[in-house]
JSON list of C-alpha atoms in Angstrom, two decimals:
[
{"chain": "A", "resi": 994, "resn": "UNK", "atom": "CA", "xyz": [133.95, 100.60, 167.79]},
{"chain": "A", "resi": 995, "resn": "UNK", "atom": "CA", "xyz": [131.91, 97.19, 168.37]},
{"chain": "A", "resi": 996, "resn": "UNK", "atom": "CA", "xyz": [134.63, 96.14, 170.96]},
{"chain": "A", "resi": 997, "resn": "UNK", "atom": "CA", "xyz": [134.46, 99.40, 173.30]},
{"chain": "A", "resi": 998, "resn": "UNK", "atom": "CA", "xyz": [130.52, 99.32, 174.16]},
{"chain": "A", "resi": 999, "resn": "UNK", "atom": "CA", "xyz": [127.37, 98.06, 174.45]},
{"chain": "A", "resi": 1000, "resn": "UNK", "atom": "CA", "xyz": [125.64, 99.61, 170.83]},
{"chain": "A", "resi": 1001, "resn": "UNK", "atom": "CA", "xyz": [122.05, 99.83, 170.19]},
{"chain": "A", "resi": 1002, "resn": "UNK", "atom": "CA", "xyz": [119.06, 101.92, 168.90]},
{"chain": "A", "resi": 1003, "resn": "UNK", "atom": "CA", "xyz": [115.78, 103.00, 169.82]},
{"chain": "A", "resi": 1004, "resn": "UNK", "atom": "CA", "xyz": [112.36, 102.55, 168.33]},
{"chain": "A", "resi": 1005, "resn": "UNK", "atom": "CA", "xyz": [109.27, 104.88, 168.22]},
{"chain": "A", "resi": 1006, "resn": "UNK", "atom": "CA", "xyz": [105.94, 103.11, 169.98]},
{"chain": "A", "resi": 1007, "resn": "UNK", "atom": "CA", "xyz": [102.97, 103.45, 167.83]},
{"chain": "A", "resi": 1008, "resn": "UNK", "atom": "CA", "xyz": [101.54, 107.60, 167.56]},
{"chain": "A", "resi": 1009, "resn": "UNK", "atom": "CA", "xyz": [97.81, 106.06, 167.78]},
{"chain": "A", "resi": 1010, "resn": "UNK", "atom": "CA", "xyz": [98.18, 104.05, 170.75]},
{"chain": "A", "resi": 1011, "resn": "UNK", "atom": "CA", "xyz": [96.99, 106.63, 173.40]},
{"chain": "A", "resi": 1012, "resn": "UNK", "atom": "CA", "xyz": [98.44, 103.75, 176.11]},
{"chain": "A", "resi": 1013, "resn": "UNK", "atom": "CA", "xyz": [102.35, 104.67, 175.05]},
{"chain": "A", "resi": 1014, "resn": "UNK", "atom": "CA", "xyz": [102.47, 108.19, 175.79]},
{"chain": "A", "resi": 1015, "resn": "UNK", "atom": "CA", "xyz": [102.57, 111.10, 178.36]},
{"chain": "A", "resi": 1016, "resn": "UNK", "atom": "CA", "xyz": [104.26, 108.59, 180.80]},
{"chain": "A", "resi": 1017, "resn": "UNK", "atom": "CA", "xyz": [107.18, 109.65, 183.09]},
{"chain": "A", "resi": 1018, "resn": "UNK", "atom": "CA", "xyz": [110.06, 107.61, 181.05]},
{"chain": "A", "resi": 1019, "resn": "UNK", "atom": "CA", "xyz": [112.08, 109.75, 178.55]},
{"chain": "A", "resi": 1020, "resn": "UNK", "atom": "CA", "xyz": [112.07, 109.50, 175.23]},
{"chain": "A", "resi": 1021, "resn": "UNK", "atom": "CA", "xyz": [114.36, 111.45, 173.14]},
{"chain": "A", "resi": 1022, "resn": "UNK", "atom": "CA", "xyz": [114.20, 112.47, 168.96]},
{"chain": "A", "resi": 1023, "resn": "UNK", "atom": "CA", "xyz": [117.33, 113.03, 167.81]},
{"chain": "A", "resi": 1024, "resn": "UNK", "atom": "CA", "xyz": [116.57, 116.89, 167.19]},
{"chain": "A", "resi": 1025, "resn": "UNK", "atom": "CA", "xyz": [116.96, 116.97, 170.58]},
{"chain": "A", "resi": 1026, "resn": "UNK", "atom": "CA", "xyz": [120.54, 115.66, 170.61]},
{"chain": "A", "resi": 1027, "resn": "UNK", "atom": "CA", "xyz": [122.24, 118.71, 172.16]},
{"chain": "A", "resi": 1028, "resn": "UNK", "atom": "CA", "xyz": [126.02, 118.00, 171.47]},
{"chain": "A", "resi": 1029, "resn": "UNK", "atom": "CA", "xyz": [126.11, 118.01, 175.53]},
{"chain": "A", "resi": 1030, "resn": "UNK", "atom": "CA", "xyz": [124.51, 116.29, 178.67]},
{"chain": "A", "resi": 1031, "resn": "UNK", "atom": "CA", "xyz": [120.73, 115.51, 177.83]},
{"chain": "A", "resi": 1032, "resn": "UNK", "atom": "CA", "xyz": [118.60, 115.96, 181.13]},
{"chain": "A", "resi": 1033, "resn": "UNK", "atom": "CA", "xyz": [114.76, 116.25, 179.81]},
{"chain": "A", "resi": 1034, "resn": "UNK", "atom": "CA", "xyz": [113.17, 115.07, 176.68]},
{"chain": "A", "resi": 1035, "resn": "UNK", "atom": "CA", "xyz": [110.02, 116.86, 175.26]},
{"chain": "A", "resi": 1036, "resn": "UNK", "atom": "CA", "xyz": [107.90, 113.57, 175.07]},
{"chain": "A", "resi": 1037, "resn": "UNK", "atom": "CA", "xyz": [107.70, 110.92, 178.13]},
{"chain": "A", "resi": 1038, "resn": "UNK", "atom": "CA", "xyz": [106.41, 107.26, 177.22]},
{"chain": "A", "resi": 1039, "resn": "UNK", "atom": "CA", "xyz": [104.71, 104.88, 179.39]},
{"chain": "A", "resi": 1040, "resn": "UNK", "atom": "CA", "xyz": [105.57, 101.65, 181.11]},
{"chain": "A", "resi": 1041, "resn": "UNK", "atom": "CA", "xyz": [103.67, 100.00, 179.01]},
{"chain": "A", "resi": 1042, "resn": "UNK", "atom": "CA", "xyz": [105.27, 101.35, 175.68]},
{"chain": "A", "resi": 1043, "resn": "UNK", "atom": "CA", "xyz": [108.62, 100.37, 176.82]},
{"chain": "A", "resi": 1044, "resn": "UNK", "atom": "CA", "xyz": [107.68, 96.78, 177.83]},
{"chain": "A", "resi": 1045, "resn": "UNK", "atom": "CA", "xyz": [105.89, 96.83, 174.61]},
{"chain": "A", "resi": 1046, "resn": "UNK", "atom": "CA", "xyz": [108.41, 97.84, 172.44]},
{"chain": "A", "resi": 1047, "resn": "UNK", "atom": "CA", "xyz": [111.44, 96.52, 173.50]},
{"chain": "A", "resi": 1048, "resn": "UNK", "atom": "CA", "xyz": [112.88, 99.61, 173.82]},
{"chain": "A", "resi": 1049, "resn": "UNK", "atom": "CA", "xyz": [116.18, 100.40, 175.16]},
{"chain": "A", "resi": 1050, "resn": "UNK", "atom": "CA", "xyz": [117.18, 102.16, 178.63]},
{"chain": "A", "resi": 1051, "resn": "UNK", "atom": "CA", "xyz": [120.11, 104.50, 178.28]},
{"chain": "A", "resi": 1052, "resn": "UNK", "atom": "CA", "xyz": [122.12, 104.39, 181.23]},
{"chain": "A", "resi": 1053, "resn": "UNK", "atom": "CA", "xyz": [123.55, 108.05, 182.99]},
{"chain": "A", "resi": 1054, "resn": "UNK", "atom": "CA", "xyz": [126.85, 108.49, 181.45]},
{"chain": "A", "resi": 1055, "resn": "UNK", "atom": "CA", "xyz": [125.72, 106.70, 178.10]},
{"chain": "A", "resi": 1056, "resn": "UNK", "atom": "CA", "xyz": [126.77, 108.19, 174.66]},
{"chain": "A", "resi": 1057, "resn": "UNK", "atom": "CA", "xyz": [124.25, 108.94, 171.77]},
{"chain": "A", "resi": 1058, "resn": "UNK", "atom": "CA", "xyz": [124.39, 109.89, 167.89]},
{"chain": "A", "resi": 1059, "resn": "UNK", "atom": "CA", "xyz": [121.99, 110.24, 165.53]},
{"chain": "A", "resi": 1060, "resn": "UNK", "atom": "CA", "xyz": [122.12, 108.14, 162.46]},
{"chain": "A", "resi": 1061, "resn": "UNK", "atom": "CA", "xyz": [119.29, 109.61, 159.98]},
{"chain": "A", "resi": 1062, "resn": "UNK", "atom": "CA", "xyz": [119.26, 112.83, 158.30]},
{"chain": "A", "resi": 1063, "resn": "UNK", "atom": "CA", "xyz": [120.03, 116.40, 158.61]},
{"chain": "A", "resi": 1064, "resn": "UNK", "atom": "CA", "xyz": [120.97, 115.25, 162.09]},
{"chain": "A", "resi": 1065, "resn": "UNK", "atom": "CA", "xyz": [123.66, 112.27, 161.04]},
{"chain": "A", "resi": 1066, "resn": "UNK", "atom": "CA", "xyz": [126.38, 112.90, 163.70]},
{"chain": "A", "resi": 1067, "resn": "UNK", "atom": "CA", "xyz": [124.98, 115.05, 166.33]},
{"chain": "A", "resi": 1068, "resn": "UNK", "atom": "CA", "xyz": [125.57, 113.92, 170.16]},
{"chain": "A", "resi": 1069, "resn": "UNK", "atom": "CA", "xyz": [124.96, 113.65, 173.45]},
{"chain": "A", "resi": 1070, "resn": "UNK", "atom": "CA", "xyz": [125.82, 112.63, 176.99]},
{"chain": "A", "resi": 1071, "resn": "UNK", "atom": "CA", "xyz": [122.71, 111.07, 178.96]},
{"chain": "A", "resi": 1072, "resn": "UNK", "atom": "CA", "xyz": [122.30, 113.24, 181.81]},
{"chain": "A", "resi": 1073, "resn": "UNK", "atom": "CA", "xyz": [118.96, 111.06, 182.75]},
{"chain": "A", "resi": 1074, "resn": "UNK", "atom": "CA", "xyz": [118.30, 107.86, 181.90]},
{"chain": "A", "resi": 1075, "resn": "UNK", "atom": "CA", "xyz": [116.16, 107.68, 178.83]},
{"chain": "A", "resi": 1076, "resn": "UNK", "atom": "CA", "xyz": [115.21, 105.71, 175.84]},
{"chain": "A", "resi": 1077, "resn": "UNK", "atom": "CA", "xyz": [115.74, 106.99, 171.63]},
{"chain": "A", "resi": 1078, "resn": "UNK", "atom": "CA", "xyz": [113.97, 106.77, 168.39]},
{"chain": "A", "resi": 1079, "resn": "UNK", "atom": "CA", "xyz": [115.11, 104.56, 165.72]},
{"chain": "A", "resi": 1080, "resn": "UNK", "atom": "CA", "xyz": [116.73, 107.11, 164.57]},
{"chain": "A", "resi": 1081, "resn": "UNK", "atom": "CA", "xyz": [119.34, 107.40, 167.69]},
{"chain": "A", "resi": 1082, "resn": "UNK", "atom": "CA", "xyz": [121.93, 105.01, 168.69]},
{"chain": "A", "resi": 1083, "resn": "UNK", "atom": "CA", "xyz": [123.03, 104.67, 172.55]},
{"chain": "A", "resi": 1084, "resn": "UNK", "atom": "CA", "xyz": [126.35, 103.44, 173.63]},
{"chain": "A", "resi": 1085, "resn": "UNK", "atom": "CA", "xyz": [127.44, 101.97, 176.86]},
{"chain": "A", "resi": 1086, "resn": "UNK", "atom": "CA", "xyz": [131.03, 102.18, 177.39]},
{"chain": "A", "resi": 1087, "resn": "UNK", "atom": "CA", "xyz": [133.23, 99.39, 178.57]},
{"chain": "A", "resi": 1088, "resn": "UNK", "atom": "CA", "xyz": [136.55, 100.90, 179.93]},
{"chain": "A", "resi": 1089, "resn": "UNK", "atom": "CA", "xyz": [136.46, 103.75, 178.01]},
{"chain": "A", "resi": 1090, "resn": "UNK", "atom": "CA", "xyz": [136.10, 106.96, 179.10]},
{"chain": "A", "resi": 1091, "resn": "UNK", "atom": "CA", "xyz": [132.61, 107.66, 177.27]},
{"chain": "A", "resi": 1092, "resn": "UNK", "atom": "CA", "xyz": [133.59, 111.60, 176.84]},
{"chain": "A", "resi": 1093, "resn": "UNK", "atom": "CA", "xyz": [136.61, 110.54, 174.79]},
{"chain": "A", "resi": 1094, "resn": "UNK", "atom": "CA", "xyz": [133.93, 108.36, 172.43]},
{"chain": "A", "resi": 1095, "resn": "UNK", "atom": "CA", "xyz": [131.84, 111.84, 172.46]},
{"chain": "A", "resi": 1096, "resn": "UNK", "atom": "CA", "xyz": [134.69, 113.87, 171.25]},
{"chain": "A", "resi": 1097, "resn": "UNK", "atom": "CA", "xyz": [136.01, 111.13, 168.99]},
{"chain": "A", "resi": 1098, "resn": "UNK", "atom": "CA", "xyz": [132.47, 111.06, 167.21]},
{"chain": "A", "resi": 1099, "resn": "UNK", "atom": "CA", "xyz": [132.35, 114.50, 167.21]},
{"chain": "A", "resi": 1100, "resn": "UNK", "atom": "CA", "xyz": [135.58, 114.69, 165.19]},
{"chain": "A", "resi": 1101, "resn": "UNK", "atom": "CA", "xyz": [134.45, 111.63, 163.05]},
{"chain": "A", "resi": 1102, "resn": "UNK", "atom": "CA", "xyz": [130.73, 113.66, 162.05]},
{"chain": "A", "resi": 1103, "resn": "UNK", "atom": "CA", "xyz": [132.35, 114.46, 158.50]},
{"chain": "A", "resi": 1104, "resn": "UNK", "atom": "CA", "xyz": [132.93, 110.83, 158.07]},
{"chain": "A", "resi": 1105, "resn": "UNK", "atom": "CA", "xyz": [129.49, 109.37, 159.28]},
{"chain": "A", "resi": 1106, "resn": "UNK", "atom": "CA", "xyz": [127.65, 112.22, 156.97]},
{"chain": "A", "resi": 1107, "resn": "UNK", "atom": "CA", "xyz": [129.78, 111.02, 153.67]},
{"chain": "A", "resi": 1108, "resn": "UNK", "atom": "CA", "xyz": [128.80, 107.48, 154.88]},
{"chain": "A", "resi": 1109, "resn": "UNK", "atom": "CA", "xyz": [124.89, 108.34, 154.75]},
{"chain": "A", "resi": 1110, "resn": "UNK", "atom": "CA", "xyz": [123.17, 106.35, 152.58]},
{"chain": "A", "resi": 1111, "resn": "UNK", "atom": "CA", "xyz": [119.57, 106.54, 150.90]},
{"chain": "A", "resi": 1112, "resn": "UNK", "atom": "CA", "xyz": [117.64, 109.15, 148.86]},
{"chain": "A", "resi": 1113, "resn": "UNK", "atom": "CA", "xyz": [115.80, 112.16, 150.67]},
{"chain": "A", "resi": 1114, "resn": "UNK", "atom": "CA", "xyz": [116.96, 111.39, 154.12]},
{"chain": "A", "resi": 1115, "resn": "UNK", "atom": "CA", "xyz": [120.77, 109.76, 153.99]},
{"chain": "A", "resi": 1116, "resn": "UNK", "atom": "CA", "xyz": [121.53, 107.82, 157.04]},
{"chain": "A", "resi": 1117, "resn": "UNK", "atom": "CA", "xyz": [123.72, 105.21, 158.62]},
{"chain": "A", "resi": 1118, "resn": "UNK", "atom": "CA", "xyz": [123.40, 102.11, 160.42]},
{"chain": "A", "resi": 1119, "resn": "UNK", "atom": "CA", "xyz": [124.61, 100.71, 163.52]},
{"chain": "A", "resi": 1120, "resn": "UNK", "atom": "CA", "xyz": [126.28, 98.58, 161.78]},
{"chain": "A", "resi": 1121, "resn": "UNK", "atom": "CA", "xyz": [128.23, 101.32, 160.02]},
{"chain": "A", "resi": 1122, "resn": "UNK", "atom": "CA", "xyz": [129.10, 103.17, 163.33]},
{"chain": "A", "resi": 1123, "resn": "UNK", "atom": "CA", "xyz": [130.48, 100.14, 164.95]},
{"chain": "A", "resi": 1124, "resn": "UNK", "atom": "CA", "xyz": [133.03, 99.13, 162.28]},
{"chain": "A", "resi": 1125, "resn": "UNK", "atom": "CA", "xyz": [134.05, 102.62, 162.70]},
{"chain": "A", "resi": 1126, "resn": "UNK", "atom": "CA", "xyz": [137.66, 102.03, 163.92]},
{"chain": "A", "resi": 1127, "resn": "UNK", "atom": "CA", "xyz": [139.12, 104.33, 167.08]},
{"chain": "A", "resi": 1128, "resn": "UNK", "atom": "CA", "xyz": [142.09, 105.16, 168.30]},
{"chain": "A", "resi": 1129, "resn": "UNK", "atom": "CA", "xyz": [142.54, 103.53, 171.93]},
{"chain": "A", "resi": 1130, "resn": "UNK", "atom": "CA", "xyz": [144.67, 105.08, 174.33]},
{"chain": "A", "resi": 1131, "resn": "UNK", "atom": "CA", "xyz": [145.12, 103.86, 177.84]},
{"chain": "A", "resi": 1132, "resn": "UNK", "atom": "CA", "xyz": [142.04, 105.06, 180.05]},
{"chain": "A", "resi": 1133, "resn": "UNK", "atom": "CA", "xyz": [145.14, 107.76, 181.51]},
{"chain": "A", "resi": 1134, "resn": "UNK", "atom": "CA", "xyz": [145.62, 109.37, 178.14]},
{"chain": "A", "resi": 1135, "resn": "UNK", "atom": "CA", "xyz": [142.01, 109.58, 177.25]},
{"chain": "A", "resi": 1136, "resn": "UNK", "atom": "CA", "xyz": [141.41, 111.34, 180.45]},
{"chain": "A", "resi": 1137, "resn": "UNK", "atom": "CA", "xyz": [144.42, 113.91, 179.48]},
{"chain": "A", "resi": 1138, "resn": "UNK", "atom": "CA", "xyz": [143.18, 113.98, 175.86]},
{"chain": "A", "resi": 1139, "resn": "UNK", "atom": "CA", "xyz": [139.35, 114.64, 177.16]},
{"chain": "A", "resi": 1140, "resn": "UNK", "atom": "CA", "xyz": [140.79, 117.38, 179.27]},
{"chain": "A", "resi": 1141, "resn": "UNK", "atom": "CA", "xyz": [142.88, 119.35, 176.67]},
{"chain": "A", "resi": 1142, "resn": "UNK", "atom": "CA", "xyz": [139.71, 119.45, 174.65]},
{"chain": "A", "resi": 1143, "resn": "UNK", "atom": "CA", "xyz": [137.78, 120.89, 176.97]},
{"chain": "A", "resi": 1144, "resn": "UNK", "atom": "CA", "xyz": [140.16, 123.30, 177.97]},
{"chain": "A", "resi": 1145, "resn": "UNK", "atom": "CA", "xyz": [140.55, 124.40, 174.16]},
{"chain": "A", "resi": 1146, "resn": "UNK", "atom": "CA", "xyz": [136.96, 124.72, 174.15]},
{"chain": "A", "resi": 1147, "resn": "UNK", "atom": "CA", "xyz": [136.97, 126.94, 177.17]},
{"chain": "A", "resi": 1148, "resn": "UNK", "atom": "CA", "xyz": [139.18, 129.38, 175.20]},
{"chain": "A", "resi": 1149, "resn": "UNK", "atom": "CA", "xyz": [137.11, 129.73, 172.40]},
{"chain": "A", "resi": 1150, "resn": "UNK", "atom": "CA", "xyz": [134.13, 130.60, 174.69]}
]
């Protein structure tokens, strides 16, 4: 999955620095992953945390997983652009239709979870998700796959 998008996680600016937070820039935990389109986060950082930090901007239209615990595999669509935690890994799509990487992952959580490594909190690396292999369809199909999902998920609702 290297080859298909720009990968990369977050970081978390320092909790005693009263300068990093209650900014206006979002700033998602993975709890917050939704398994949707992420609009709002419940902390904001500042300016001066994301200079500071080198954190990374998630662009609209992004896709994000969780790599660390209970939450190993869980997903979202940036609604908003927004920065992660360590803990979350963003990727920007390059010809790929980025709801086709959502529902891939999504079908690929069993995997990543078995994949978890470490003791009281199991995770995985960026480095494991992108030598993840995928399937790659022309941009058509994964448009038609994308939209058979979605419609078999409208039946079950």
């Amino acid at each position: 999955m290297g080859q298909i998008g720009d990968w990369g996680a977050g970081s978390t600016p320092q909790r005693g620095n009263v300068n990093y937070y209650n900014g206006k820039i979002l700033w998602l935990k993975t709890g917050e992953l939704n398994n949707g389109i992420v609009y709002d986060t419940e902390e904001k950082i500042t300016q001066k945390a994301f200079q500071d930090c080198s954190l990374r901007m998630n662009k609209i239209g992004d896709v994000l997983i969780a790599m660390y615990g209970a939450t190993i595999g869980k997903l979202a669509i940036v609604g908003k652009e927004l920065t992660t935690n360590q803990a979350c890994c963003g990727c920007t799509p390059y010809l790929i239709y980025n709801w086709y990487i959502f529902y891939f992952l999504m079908a690929s959580r069993d995997s990543f979870i078995k994949k978890g490594e470490g003791g009281a909190q199991p995770n995985i690396s960026r480095v494991k998700l992108v030598e993840h292999l995928i399937p790659l369809p022309p941009l058509k199909e994964q448009y038609r796959i994308v939209a058979q999902i979605e419609k078999l998920f409208e039946q079950l609702r």
